[in-house]
Coordinates of C-alpha atoms and ligand atoms in Angstrom, one line a residue:
M1 CA -18.4 -195.7 -34.3
E2 CA -15.3 -194.2 -34.2
N3 CA -15.1 -191.0 -36.2
I4 CA -12.9 -190.4 -39.3
K5 CA -10.7 -187.9 -38.3
T6 CA -9.9 -189.9 -35.3
Y7 CA -9.2 -193.0 -37.4
I8 CA -7.0 -190.7 -39.5
L9 CA -5.0 -189.2 -36.8
Q10 CA -4.5 -192.7 -35.4
N11 CA -3.6 -194.3 -38.9
K12 CA -1.9 -191.3 -40.6
E13 CA 1.7 -192.6 -40.5
R14 CA 0.7 -196.1 -41.9
F15 CA -1.5 -194.6 -44.5
I16 CA 1.3 -192.9 -45.5
A17 CA 3.9 -195.6 -45.2
E18 CA 1.4 -198.0 -47.6
L19 CA 1.1 -195.4 -50.0
I20 CA 5.1 -194.8 -50.4
E21 CA 5.3 -198.6 -50.8
L22 CA 3.1 -198.6 -53.6
L23 CA 5.0 -195.6 -55.2
K24 CA 8.3 -197.7 -55.0
I25 CA 7.0 -199.9 -57.8
P26 CA 8.0 -198.0 -61.5
S27 CA 4.7 -199.3 -63.1
V28 CA 5.1 -197.4 -66.3
S29 CA 2.6 -199.1 -68.6
A30 CA 4.4 -197.2 -71.6
D31 CA 7.5 -198.9 -71.8
P32 CA 7.8 -202.5 -72.1
A33 CA 11.2 -202.5 -70.1
F34 CA 8.8 -202.0 -66.7
N35 CA 6.6 -204.9 -67.4
Q36 CA 7.3 -207.0 -64.9
D37 CA 6.8 -203.8 -62.2
V38 CA 3.4 -203.0 -63.5
I39 CA 2.5 -206.8 -63.3
D40 CA 3.6 -206.5 -59.5
A41 CA 1.8 -203.1 -58.9
A42 CA -1.8 -205.0 -60.0
E43 CA -0.3 -207.8 -57.7
A44 CA 0.0 -205.2 -54.9
I45 CA -3.4 -203.4 -55.4
K46 CA -5.0 -207.1 -55.0
I47 CA -3.5 -207.5 -51.6
S48 CA -4.4 -204.0 -50.4
L49 CA -8.0 -204.6 -51.6
E50 CA -8.2 -207.5 -49.9
K51 CA -6.7 -206.2 -46.7
A52 CA -9.2 -203.2 -46.8
G53 CA -12.0 -205.7 -46.7
C54 CA -12.8 -206.8 -49.8
D55 CA -14.6 -210.0 -49.9
S56 CA -13.5 -211.3 -53.2
V57 CA -10.7 -209.7 -55.3
E58 CA -9.8 -210.8 -58.9
I59 CA -6.6 -210.1 -61.2
C60 CA -8.6 -210.1 -64.3
E61 CA -6.1 -210.5 -67.6
T62 CA -6.6 -208.8 -70.7
D63 CA -4.5 -208.7 -73.9
G64 CA -2.5 -206.0 -71.9
Y65 CA -2.2 -205.4 -68.2
P66 CA -4.4 -206.6 -66.0
I67 CA -7.6 -205.0 -64.5
V68 CA -7.7 -205.6 -60.6
Y69 CA -11.5 -206.2 -59.3
G70 CA -12.6 -206.2 -55.9
E71 CA -15.8 -206.0 -54.0
K72 CA -17.9 -206.2 -51.1
M73 CA -21.6 -206.6 -51.6
I74 CA -23.5 -205.9 -48.4
D75 CA -27.2 -205.8 -49.6
P76 CA -28.6 -205.9 -53.2
K77 CA -31.2 -203.6 -52.2
L78 CA -28.7 -201.2 -51.3
P79 CA -26.8 -198.6 -53.8
T80 CA -23.6 -199.5 -55.4
V81 CA -20.7 -197.4 -56.1
L82 CA -18.1 -198.3 -58.7
V83 CA -14.5 -196.6 -57.8
Y84 CA -12.2 -196.7 -60.6
G85 CA -8.7 -195.8 -60.7
H86 CA -5.3 -196.6 -62.3
Y87 CA -2.3 -198.0 -60.9
D88 CA 0.0 -197.3 -64.0
V89 CA 2.3 -194.1 -64.1
Q90 CA 3.9 -192.2 -66.8
P91 CA 7.2 -192.4 -67.9
A92 CA 9.6 -190.5 -65.4
D93 CA 11.5 -188.7 -68.1
P94 CA 13.4 -186.3 -68.2
I95 CA 14.9 -188.0 -64.7
E96 CA 18.0 -185.6 -64.5
L97 CA 15.1 -182.7 -63.7
W98 CA 14.2 -184.7 -60.5
T99 CA 15.1 -183.5 -57.1
S100 CA 15.0 -186.8 -55.8
P101 CA 14.6 -190.4 -57.5
P102 CA 11.0 -190.9 -59.3
F103 CA 10.3 -194.4 -57.5
E104 CA 12.3 -193.6 -54.2
P105 CA 9.3 -191.3 -52.4
E106 CA 10.6 -188.5 -50.4
I107 CA 8.3 -186.2 -48.3
K108 CA 9.2 -182.5 -48.8
T109 CA 7.5 -179.4 -47.9
T110 CA 6.7 -176.6 -50.6
E111 CA 5.0 -173.0 -50.5
I112 CA 1.9 -174.8 -51.3
H113 CA 2.3 -177.9 -49.3
P114 CA 3.9 -176.5 -45.6
E115 CA 2.6 -179.8 -44.1
G116 CA 4.6 -182.0 -46.8
A117 CA 4.4 -183.7 -50.0
I118 CA 5.1 -187.4 -51.1
F119 CA 7.4 -186.7 -54.5
A120 CA 7.0 -189.6 -56.6
R121 CA 6.0 -190.3 -59.9
G122 CA 2.4 -191.5 -59.6
A123 CA 2.0 -189.6 -56.2
C124 CA -1.0 -187.7 -57.6
D125 CA -1.7 -189.5 -61.0
D126 CA -3.1 -191.7 -59.7
K127 CA -1.8 -194.0 -57.2
G128 CA -2.4 -191.5 -54.2
Q129 CA -5.8 -190.5 -55.3
M130 CA -6.8 -194.0 -56.0
Y131 CA -5.3 -195.1 -52.5
M132 CA -7.7 -192.6 -51.0
H133 CA -10.6 -194.7 -51.8
V134 CA -8.9 -197.7 -50.4
K135 CA -8.5 -196.4 -47.2
A136 CA -11.4 -194.6 -47.0
F137 CA -13.0 -197.9 -47.6
E138 CA -11.0 -199.6 -44.9
Y139 CA -12.2 -197.2 -42.4
M140 CA -15.8 -198.0 -43.5
V141 CA -15.5 -201.7 -43.1
Q142 CA -13.2 -201.5 -39.9
N143 CA -16.1 -199.1 -38.3
D144 CA -19.0 -200.8 -39.6
C145 CA -20.6 -197.9 -41.6
L146 CA -20.4 -198.8 -45.2
P147 CA -23.8 -197.5 -46.0
C148 CA -23.8 -199.7 -49.4
N149 CA -22.0 -202.0 -51.8
V150 CA -18.6 -200.9 -53.2
K151 CA -17.1 -202.4 -56.5
F152 CA -13.3 -201.5 -57.4
M153 CA -11.7 -201.2 -60.8
I154 CA -8.2 -200.4 -61.1
E155 CA -6.6 -200.8 -64.4
G156 CA -2.9 -200.5 -65.5
E157 CA -3.1 -198.8 -69.1
E158 CA -5.0 -195.6 -68.3
E159 CA -1.8 -193.7 -69.6
V160 CA -1.5 -195.5 -72.7
G161 CA -5.5 -194.9 -73.8
S162 CA -7.3 -197.8 -71.7
V163 CA -8.0 -200.0 -74.8
N164 CA -8.1 -203.2 -73.0
L165 CA -10.2 -201.8 -70.6
K166 CA -13.1 -200.6 -73.2
T167 CA -13.4 -204.5 -74.2
F168 CA -13.4 -205.4 -70.2
V169 CA -16.2 -203.3 -69.7
E170 CA -18.2 -203.9 -72.9
N171 CA -17.8 -207.7 -71.9
N172 CA -18.6 -207.5 -68.2
T173 CA -21.4 -205.0 -68.0
K174 CA -23.5 -206.7 -65.5
K175 CA -20.7 -207.4 -63.5
L176 CA -19.8 -203.5 -63.2
Q177 CA -23.6 -202.8 -62.8
N178 CA -23.6 -199.7 -60.4
D179 CA -25.6 -196.5 -59.3
V180 CA -22.4 -194.0 -59.5
I181 CA -19.0 -193.9 -60.7
L182 CA -16.8 -192.3 -58.3
I183 CA -12.9 -191.2 -59.8
S184 CA -10.4 -189.5 -58.0
D185 CA -8.2 -188.8 -61.0
T186 CA -8.4 -185.2 -61.4
G187 CA -7.8 -181.9 -59.4
M188 CA -9.2 -179.1 -57.4
I189 CA -9.0 -175.4 -57.5
S190 CA -6.7 -175.0 -54.1
N191 CA -6.6 -176.4 -50.5
Q192 CA -9.1 -173.5 -49.5
Q193 CA -11.3 -174.0 -52.5
P194 CA -12.6 -177.4 -53.5
S195 CA -13.9 -178.0 -56.7
I196 CA -15.7 -181.1 -58.7
T197 CA -15.1 -181.9 -62.2
T198 CA -17.8 -181.8 -64.3
G199 CA -16.1 -181.7 -67.7
L200 CA -13.4 -183.7 -69.5
R201 CA -11.8 -183.1 -72.8
G202 CA -11.7 -185.6 -75.5
L203 CA -8.7 -186.6 -77.5
S204 CA -7.2 -187.7 -80.7
Y205 CA -3.7 -188.5 -80.6
V206 CA -1.6 -189.2 -83.7
E207 CA 1.8 -189.4 -85.4
V208 CA 2.9 -188.0 -88.5
A209 CA 5.6 -188.8 -90.9
V210 CA 7.2 -186.8 -94.0
T211 CA 9.4 -188.8 -96.5
G212 CA 11.5 -186.9 -98.6
P213 CA 14.3 -188.5 -100.6
N214 CA 15.0 -191.8 -100.1
R215 CA 18.3 -191.2 -98.2
D216 CA 19.7 -188.7 -96.1
L217 CA 21.7 -186.2 -98.3
H218 CA 24.5 -183.7 -98.3
S219 CA 22.6 -180.3 -97.9
G220 CA 25.2 -178.5 -100.1
L221 CA 25.2 -180.7 -103.0
Y222 CA 21.4 -181.4 -102.7
G223 CA 19.9 -178.1 -100.5
G224 CA 17.5 -175.9 -102.2
A225 CA 16.6 -178.7 -105.2
V226 CA 14.6 -181.3 -103.3
A227 CA 12.2 -180.9 -100.5
N228 CA 13.4 -181.2 -96.8
P229 CA 10.9 -183.1 -94.9
I230 CA 11.8 -181.2 -91.5
N231 CA 11.2 -177.9 -93.5
I232 CA 8.1 -179.1 -95.2
L233 CA 6.8 -180.6 -91.6
S234 CA 7.4 -177.6 -89.9
K235 CA 5.6 -175.3 -92.4
M236 CA 2.8 -177.9 -92.6
I237 CA 2.4 -177.8 -88.7
A238 CA 2.6 -174.0 -88.6
S239 CA -0.3 -173.7 -90.7
L240 CA -2.7 -175.8 -88.8
H241 CA -3.1 -172.6 -86.7
D242 CA -4.4 -169.0 -88.0
E243 CA -3.0 -166.0 -87.1
N244 CA -6.2 -165.7 -84.3
N245 CA -5.0 -169.2 -83.1
H246 CA -7.9 -171.1 -84.3
I247 CA -7.6 -174.7 -85.7
T248 CA -7.5 -174.4 -89.5
I249 CA -8.4 -178.1 -90.4
P250 CA -11.9 -177.9 -92.4
G251 CA -15.0 -179.2 -90.4
F252 CA -12.9 -179.3 -87.2
Y253 CA -15.1 -176.8 -85.3
D254 CA -18.3 -177.9 -87.0
K255 CA -19.7 -179.9 -83.7
V256 CA -18.1 -177.6 -81.3
E257 CA -21.0 -175.9 -79.3
D258 CA -20.2 -172.3 -78.0
L259 CA -21.1 -172.2 -74.4
P260 CA -23.8 -170.1 -73.5
I261 CA -22.8 -166.6 -72.3
D262 CA -24.4 -167.1 -68.8
E263 CA -22.5 -170.4 -68.4
R264 CA -18.9 -168.7 -69.3
I265 CA -20.2 -166.0 -66.8
E266 CA -20.5 -168.3 -64.2
M267 CA -17.2 -170.3 -64.7
A268 CA -15.6 -166.7 -64.4
K269 CA -16.5 -166.9 -61.1
A270 CA -14.0 -169.4 -60.2
P271 CA -11.2 -168.0 -58.4
F272 CA -8.1 -167.3 -60.6
D273 CA -5.6 -164.8 -60.9
I274 CA -3.7 -164.5 -64.1
E275 CA -0.8 -163.0 -62.9
D276 CA -0.2 -166.0 -60.4
Y277 CA -0.5 -168.2 -63.2
K278 CA 2.0 -166.7 -65.1
K279 CA 4.3 -166.5 -62.4
A280 CA 4.0 -169.8 -61.6
L281 CA 5.0 -170.9 -65.0
N282 CA 7.6 -168.1 -65.6
L283 CA 5.9 -166.5 -68.2
K284 CA 5.6 -163.0 -69.5
A285 CA 2.2 -163.7 -71.4
V286 CA 0.0 -166.1 -71.6
Y287 CA -1.2 -167.6 -75.2
G288 CA -4.1 -168.9 -76.8
E289 CA -7.1 -168.6 -79.2
E290 CA -8.4 -165.3 -79.3
G291 CA -11.8 -164.6 -78.0
Y292 CA -11.5 -166.6 -74.6
T293 CA -9.9 -166.7 -71.6
T294 CA -7.2 -168.7 -70.4
N295 CA -9.6 -170.8 -68.2
E296 CA -12.0 -171.3 -71.1
R297 CA -8.8 -172.2 -73.7
N298 CA -7.6 -174.6 -71.6
S299 CA -11.3 -176.4 -70.6
I300 CA -14.0 -175.6 -73.2
R301 CA -12.1 -174.9 -76.5
P302 CA -10.6 -177.6 -78.7
T303 CA -6.8 -177.6 -79.0
L304 CA -4.2 -179.1 -81.2
D305 CA -0.4 -179.3 -79.8
V306 CA 2.4 -180.9 -81.2
N307 CA 4.1 -183.1 -78.4
G308 CA 7.2 -184.2 -80.0
I309 CA 9.2 -183.7 -83.2
W310 CA 12.3 -185.3 -84.3
G311 CA 14.2 -185.8 -87.5
G312 CA 17.7 -185.3 -88.9
Y313 CA 21.1 -184.8 -86.7
T314 CA 20.4 -183.6 -83.2
G315 CA 23.7 -185.2 -81.7
Q316 CA 27.0 -183.2 -80.8
G317 CA 28.4 -180.3 -83.4
A318 CA 27.3 -179.7 -86.4
K319 CA 26.3 -182.2 -89.2
T320 CA 25.2 -180.7 -92.6
V321 CA 22.5 -182.9 -93.9
I322 CA 19.1 -183.3 -95.4
P323 CA 17.1 -185.9 -93.7
S324 CA 14.7 -188.3 -95.3
Q325 CA 12.1 -188.3 -92.8
A326 CA 10.8 -186.3 -90.1
F327 CA 8.0 -187.3 -87.6
A328 CA 5.8 -185.4 -85.1
K329 CA 3.5 -186.4 -82.1
I330 CA 0.4 -184.5 -82.3
S331 CA -2.4 -184.2 -79.9
M332 CA -5.7 -182.6 -80.3
R333 CA -7.9 -182.0 -76.6
L334 CA -11.7 -182.4 -78.1
V335 CA -14.8 -181.0 -76.4
P336 CA -18.3 -182.7 -75.8
N337 CA -19.8 -183.4 -79.4
Q338 CA -16.7 -183.8 -81.0
D339 CA -15.8 -187.4 -81.9
W340 CA -12.4 -188.4 -81.6
E341 CA -12.6 -190.9 -84.7
E342 CA -14.2 -188.4 -86.9
I343 CA -11.3 -185.7 -86.1
T344 CA -8.7 -188.1 -86.7
A345 CA -9.8 -188.6 -90.2
L346 CA -10.3 -184.8 -90.8
F347 CA -6.8 -184.4 -89.5
A348 CA -5.6 -187.4 -91.8
K349 CA -7.2 -185.9 -94.8
H350 CA -6.1 -182.3 -94.2
F351 CA -2.8 -183.0 -93.6
K352 CA -2.1 -184.9 -96.5
N353 CA -4.0 -182.4 -98.3
I354 CA -1.4 -179.5 -97.6
A355 CA 1.8 -181.8 -98.3
P356 CA 3.7 -180.7 -101.4
E357 CA 4.4 -183.0 -104.2
G358 CA 7.8 -183.4 -103.0
V359 CA 7.3 -185.2 -99.8
T360 CA 4.9 -188.2 -98.8
V361 CA 2.8 -188.1 -95.8
T362 CA 1.7 -190.8 -93.7
V363 CA -0.7 -190.3 -90.3
T364 CA -1.0 -193.1 -88.0
P365 CA -3.7 -192.8 -85.2
H366 CA -2.3 -193.6 -81.8
H367 CA -5.3 -193.6 -79.6
G368 CA -8.3 -190.9 -78.5
G369 CA -11.7 -191.1 -76.8
Q370 CA -14.6 -188.8 -76.5
G371 CA -15.0 -185.7 -73.9
Y372 CA -17.7 -185.6 -71.0
V373 CA -19.9 -183.3 -69.5
T374 CA -21.9 -184.3 -66.7
P375 CA -24.6 -181.8 -65.0
I376 CA -24.6 -180.8 -61.3
N377 CA -28.0 -181.5 -60.4
S378 CA -27.7 -185.3 -60.0
I379 CA -27.4 -187.3 -56.8
G380 CA -24.1 -188.1 -57.3
Y381 CA -23.0 -184.5 -57.5
Q382 CA -25.2 -183.3 -54.9
A383 CA -23.5 -185.8 -52.7
A384 CA -20.0 -185.0 -53.7
N385 CA -20.7 -181.5 -52.8
K386 CA -22.2 -181.9 -49.3
A387 CA -19.1 -184.2 -48.7
Y388 CA -16.8 -181.3 -49.5
T389 CA -18.6 -178.7 -47.9
E390 CA -18.3 -180.7 -44.7
T391 CA -14.8 -180.8 -44.8
F392 CA -13.7 -178.0 -46.5
G393 CA -16.5 -175.7 -44.8
I394 CA -17.3 -174.3 -48.0
P395 CA -19.2 -175.8 -51.1
A396 CA -17.5 -177.1 -54.1
I397 CA -17.4 -175.3 -57.2
P398 CA -17.9 -176.7 -60.7
V399 CA -15.2 -176.7 -62.8
R400 CA -14.4 -178.0 -66.3
S401 CA -11.0 -179.7 -66.7
G402 CA -9.0 -179.7 -69.8
G403 CA -7.5 -183.1 -69.1
S404 CA -8.7 -186.5 -70.7
I405 CA -10.2 -189.5 -68.9
P406 CA -11.2 -191.2 -72.0
I407 CA -12.9 -194.3 -70.4
V408 CA -15.5 -192.2 -68.5
A409 CA -17.5 -191.4 -71.8
L410 CA -17.3 -195.4 -72.3
F411 CA -18.8 -196.1 -68.9
E412 CA -21.5 -193.7 -69.5
K413 CA -22.5 -195.5 -72.6
E414 CA -22.0 -199.2 -71.6
L415 CA -23.1 -198.7 -67.9
K416 CA -25.5 -196.4 -68.3
S417 CA -24.3 -194.6 -65.3
K418 CA -22.8 -191.0 -64.2
T419 CA -19.2 -190.4 -63.0
I420 CA -18.7 -188.0 -60.2
L421 CA -14.8 -186.8 -60.5
M422 CA -13.9 -186.1 -57.1
G423 CA -10.3 -184.8 -57.5
F424 CA -7.7 -183.8 -54.6
G425 CA -5.0 -183.0 -57.0
L426 CA -3.7 -179.5 -57.8
D427 CA -2.5 -178.1 -60.8
S428 CA 1.2 -177.4 -59.3
D429 CA 1.4 -181.1 -58.1
A430 CA 3.5 -181.4 -61.6
I431 CA 1.2 -184.8 -62.7
H432 CA 3.3 -185.9 -66.1
S433 CA 6.1 -183.9 -65.1
P434 CA 9.6 -184.1 -63.3
N435 CA 8.8 -183.8 -59.6
E436 CA 5.4 -185.1 -59.3
H437 CA 4.0 -184.8 -56.2
F438 CA 0.9 -185.2 -53.7
G439 CA 0.0 -183.2 -50.6
I440 CA -0.2 -185.1 -47.7
F441 CA -3.2 -182.4 -46.4
N442 CA -4.8 -183.5 -50.1
Y443 CA -4.3 -187.2 -49.2
L444 CA -5.8 -187.6 -45.8
K445 CA -8.6 -184.6 -46.6
G446 CA -9.6 -187.2 -49.5
I447 CA -9.7 -190.1 -47.4
E448 CA -11.8 -188.0 -45.0
T449 CA -14.1 -186.8 -47.7
I450 CA -14.8 -190.1 -49.4
P451 CA -16.8 -191.8 -46.8
L452 CA -19.1 -188.6 -46.3
F453 CA -19.9 -189.3 -50.3
Y454 CA -21.1 -192.6 -49.5
K455 CA -23.0 -191.4 -46.8
Y456 CA -24.9 -188.8 -48.7
F457 CA -25.1 -190.7 -51.8
V458 CA -27.1 -193.5 -50.2
E459 CA -29.3 -190.8 -48.1
L460 CA -30.1 -189.1 -51.3
S461 CA -30.9 -192.5 -53.0
K462 CA -33.6 -193.0 -50.9
Ligands
LIG1 N1 -5.4 -188.1 -64.7 C1 -5.3 -187.8 -65.6 C2 -6.2 -186.7 -66.5 C3 -6.7 -185.7 -65.6 C4 -5.8 -185.0 -64.9 C5 -7.7 -185.1 -66.0 C6 -6.0 -183.8 -64.4 C7 -7.9 -183.7 -65.3 C8 -7.5 -182.9 -64.3 C9 -4.8 -189.0 -66.6 O1 -4.2 -190.3 -66.1 C10 -4.3 -188.6 -67.7 O2 -2.9 -188.1 -67.9 N2 -4.8 -188.5 -69.1 C11 -4.1 -188.4 -70.4 C12 -5.2 -188.9 -71.4 C13 -4.6 -190.6 -71.7 C14 -5.4 -191.4 -72.7 C15 -3.3 -190.9 -71.8 C16 -4.3 -187.1 -70.3 O3 -5.0 -186.3 -70.2 O4 -3.2 -186.3 -71.3
LIG2 MN1 -4.7 -190.2 -64.0
LIG3 MN1 -2.2 -188.9 -66.6

């Protein structure tokens, strides 16, 4: 059997070239203008799974974008790993801030990636990380060392809330039966210090509209006499945090469990330098909820953020106007036990309550999902940790992430299995931002580490 390191050495140019081809497809799920491209990306994934050695691959149609499902079942008595990933990407805007076009991948070096990184939308989130699994699988098939059954489920709507995947999972629990779910769609601490994500935050995403007068008004003739929806919306949003940056929505924290102090001490041991953090973001100071560290604020605490706000005149020059309406998109990151639908309802009730009489407020929920935490004593976690220890030379650290993959909580509920989040991205890889990239080191290290996960998972399952 050829060793994985040798296989990577011999095939790395091809591995990179194949990923680059995939990254050229602008599979932006949020924007209908890219409809055909998203469908093309699904087709490309299907072909790559077939080539890598799946026995059967289907494109499963949904009410939205298709789910690509492939499998290789070698023995029903052996464990089954279900790999999940997504082929859709975030919009590339603002395009003018990219140093090379988002869908014309280029390899460039950075301080953190001296051996080069692929710059493209989706490079890290999640095409690059998903494709590591396809190549690791190819290796195991080619070299006759696949130790168990594998199922792939790659969706095209993760970045817009996985609404149709939810139905697909609910209707196909038998087909999707597995012993562990494996996902690479998160990050790790650094290229010297691997980590395994043990928690994800939940999410509630809403859009609000504040309506005042029935038309835009002259701000001289009417200013001061009627409620200005933008003034009101700003005031309402500002009141959602108190002076300690706690969220003021009644009931918001009711189900939040404070992490035991020993776990907080354990968390604080992960390598982190606040000065480097500030420097990387060009900030003089960090900001957030009183009583918690930066790493706690962005992982174990719930938050509320405005993602966009608009209304009135924003064109060239000045226009004196009181707008009829103002809008905002607001997201709340939630922690385990907070129910996203309950939080959405609490938000809507409170937001309408605090509106003065001169305006009407509507709250439209977008999407959401529950948070997730996973124990570190499971076979899956142990197998992942053994795999990292072997390829990085040091054990992985468990880390709770601030991001969300809402479908993970549903997997546990419907499929009754644990998810292992083996992320290979770095925070500096700029996912969802201009100049997203994925280190060549990370890509190849992922391909090297994944087969070891399979090996140890099967060994530990015996
Ligand atoms: N891969 C990310 C989530 C992520 C990134 C988790 C890094 C942990 C570390 C995923 O594609 C994503 O962007 N999720 C969205 C939620 C979704 C419902 C749009 C998010 O977290 O904003
Ligand atoms: Mn992702
Ligand atoms: Mn994403």
